[in-house]
PDB file of C-alpha atoms in Angstrom:
ATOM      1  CA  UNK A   1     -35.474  57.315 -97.429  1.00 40.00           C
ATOM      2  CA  UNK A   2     -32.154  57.587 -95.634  1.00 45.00           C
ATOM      3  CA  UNK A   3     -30.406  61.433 -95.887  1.00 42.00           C
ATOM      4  CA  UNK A   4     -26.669  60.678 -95.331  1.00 50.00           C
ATOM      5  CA  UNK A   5     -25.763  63.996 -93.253  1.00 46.00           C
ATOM      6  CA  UNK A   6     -22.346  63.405 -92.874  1.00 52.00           C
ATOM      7  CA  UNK A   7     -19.986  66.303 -94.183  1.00 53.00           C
ATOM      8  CA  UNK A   8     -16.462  65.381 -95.264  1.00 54.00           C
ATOM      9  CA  UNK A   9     -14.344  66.719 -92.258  1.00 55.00           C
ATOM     10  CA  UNK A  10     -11.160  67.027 -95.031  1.00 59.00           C
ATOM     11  CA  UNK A  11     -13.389  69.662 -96.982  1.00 56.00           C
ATOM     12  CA  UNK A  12     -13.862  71.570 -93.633  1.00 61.00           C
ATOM     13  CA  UNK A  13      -9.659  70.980 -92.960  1.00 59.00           C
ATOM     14  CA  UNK A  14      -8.964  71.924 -96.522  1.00 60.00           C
ATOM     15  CA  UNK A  15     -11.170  74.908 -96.347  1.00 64.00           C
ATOM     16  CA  UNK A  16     -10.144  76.893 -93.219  1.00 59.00           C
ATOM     17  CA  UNK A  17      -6.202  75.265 -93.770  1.00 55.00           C
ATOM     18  CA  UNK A  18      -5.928  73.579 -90.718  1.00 53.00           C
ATOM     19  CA  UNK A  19      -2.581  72.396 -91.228  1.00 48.00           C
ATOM     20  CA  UNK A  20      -1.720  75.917 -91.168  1.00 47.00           C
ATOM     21  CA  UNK A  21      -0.550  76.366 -87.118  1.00 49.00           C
ATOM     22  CA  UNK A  22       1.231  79.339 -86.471  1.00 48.00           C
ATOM     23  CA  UNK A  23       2.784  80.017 -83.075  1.00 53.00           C
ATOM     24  CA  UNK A  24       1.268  83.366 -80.992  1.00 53.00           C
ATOM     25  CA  UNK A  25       5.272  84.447 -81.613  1.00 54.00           C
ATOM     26  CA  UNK A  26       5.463  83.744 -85.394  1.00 49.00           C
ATOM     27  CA  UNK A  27       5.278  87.480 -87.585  1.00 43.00           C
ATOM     28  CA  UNK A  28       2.449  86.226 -89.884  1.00 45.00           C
ATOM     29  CA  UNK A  29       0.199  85.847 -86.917  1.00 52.00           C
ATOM     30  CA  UNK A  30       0.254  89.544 -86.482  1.00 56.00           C
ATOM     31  CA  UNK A  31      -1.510  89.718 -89.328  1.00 58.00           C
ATOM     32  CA  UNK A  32      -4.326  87.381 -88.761  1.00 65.00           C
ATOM     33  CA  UNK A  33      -7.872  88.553 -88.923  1.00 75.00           C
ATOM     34  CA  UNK A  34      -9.272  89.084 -85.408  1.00 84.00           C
ATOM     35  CA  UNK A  35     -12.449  87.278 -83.820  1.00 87.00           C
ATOM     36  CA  UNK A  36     -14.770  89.652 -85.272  1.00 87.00           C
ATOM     37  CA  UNK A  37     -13.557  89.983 -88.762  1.00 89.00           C
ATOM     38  CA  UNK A  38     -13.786  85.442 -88.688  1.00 90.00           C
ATOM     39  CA  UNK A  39     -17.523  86.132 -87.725  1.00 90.00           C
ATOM     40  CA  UNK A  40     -18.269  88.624 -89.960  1.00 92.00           C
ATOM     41  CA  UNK A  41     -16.630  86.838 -93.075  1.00 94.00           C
ATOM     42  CA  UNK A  42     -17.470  83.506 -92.207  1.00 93.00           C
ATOM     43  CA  UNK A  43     -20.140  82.862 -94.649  1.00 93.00           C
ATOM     44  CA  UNK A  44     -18.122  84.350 -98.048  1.00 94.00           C
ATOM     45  CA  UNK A  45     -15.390  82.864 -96.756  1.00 94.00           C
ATOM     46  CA  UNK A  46     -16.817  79.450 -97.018  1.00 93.00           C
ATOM     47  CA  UNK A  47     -18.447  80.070-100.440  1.00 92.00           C
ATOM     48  CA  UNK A  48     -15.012  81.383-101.659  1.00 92.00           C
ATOM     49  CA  UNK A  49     -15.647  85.343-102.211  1.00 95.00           C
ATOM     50  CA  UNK A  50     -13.317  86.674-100.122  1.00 94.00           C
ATOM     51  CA  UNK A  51      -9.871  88.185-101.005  1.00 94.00           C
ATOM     52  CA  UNK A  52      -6.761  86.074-101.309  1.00 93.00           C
ATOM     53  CA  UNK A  53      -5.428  88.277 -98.227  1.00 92.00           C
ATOM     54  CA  UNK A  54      -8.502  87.971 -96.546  1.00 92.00           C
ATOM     55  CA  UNK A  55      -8.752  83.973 -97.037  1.00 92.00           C
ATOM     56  CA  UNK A  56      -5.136  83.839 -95.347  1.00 91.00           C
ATOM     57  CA  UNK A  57      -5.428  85.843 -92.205  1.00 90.00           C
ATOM     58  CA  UNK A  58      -8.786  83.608 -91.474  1.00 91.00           C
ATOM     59  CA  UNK A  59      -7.015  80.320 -91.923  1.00 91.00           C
ATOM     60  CA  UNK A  60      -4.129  81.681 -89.825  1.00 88.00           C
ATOM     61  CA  UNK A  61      -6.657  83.330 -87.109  1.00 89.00           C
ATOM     62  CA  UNK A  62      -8.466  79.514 -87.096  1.00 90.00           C
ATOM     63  CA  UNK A  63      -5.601  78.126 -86.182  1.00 87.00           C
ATOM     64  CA  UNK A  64      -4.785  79.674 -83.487  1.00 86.00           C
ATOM     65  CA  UNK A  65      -8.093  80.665 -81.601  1.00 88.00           C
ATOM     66  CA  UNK A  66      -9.641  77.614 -79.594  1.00 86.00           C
ATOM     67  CA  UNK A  67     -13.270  79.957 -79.795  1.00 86.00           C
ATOM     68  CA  UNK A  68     -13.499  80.448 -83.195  1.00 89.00           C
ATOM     69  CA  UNK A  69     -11.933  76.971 -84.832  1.00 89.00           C
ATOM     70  CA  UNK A  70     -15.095  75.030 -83.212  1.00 90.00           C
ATOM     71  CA  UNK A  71     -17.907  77.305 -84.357  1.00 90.00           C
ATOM     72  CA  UNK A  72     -16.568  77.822 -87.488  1.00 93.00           C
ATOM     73  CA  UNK A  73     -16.163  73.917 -87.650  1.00 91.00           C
ATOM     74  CA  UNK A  74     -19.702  73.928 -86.658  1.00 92.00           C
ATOM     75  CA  UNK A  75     -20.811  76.644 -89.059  1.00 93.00           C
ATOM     76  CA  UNK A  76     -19.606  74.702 -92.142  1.00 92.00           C
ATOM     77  CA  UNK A  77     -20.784  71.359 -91.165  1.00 91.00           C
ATOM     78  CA  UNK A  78     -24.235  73.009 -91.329  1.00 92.00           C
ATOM     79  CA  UNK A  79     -23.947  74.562 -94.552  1.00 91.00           C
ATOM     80  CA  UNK A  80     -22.205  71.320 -95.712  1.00 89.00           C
ATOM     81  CA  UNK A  81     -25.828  69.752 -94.255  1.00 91.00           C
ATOM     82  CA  UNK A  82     -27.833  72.360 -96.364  1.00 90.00           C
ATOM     83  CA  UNK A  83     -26.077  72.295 -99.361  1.00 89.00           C
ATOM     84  CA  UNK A  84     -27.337  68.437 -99.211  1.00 90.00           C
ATOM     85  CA  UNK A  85     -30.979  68.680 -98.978  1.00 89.00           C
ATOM     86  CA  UNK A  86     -32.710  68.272-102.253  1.00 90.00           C
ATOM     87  CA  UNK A  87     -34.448  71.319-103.522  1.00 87.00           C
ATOM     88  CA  UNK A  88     -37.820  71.510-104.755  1.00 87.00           C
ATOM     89  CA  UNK A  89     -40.172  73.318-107.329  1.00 89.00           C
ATOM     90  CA  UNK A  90     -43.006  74.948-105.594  1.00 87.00           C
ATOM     91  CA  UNK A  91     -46.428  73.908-107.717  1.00 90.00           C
ATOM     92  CA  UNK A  92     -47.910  76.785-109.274  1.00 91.00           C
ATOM     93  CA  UNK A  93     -51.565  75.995-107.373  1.00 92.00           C
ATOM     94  CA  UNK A  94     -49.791  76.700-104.161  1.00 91.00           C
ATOM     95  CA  UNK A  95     -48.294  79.879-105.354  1.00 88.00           C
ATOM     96  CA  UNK A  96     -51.541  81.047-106.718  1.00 91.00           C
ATOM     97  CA  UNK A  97     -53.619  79.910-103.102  1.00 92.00           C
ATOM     98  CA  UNK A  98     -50.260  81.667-100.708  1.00 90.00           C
ATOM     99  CA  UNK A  99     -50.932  84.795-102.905  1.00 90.00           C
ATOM    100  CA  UNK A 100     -54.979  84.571-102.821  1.00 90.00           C
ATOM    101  CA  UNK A 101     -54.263  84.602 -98.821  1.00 91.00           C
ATOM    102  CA  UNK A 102     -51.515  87.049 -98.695  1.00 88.00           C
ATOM    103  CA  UNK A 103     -53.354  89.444-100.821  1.00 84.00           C
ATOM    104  CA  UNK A 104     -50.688  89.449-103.338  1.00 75.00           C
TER     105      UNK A 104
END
């Protein structure tokens, strides 16, 4: 069985707004989120649960930081991977032997 692990790179543009370029002398980049506040967000900010105000000073801070564009790139082209892989039940047999040897 072949597992296509490609991830749509227009998902990833449309998703941090990567048409969005703002110039270091533009206002609105004053207001960007810094490094830090990309890291920290990163992962509700690519399942959608983070502010509207939030969601805009990422995409503006992403398109101006040549650190943070690629690993965030890189970060959602691995949760694009994982989203992907099938998912399966767990038998109840194993269950039952994991707990006999856990002691749960």
């Amino acid at each position: 069985m072949e597992i296509d692990v490609s991830v749509s790179a227009s998902w990833i543009d449309k998703l941090i707004g990567r048409d969005v370029q703002h110039s270091p002398d533009d206002p609105c980049a004053e207001g960007m989120a810094d490094c830090d506040e990309v890291h920290d967000n990163a992962s509700d900010f690519i399942d959608g649960e983070v502010s509207p105000r939030l969601t805009t000073r990422i995409r503006h801070h992403l398109g101006l930081c040549a650190d943070c564009d690629p690993w965030f790139t890189s970060l959602a082209q691995t949760v694009g991977l994982l989203r992907k892989v099938p998912q399966h039940k767990v038998p109840d047999s194993l269950k039952v032997k994991i707990s006999k040897i856990t002691g749960e």
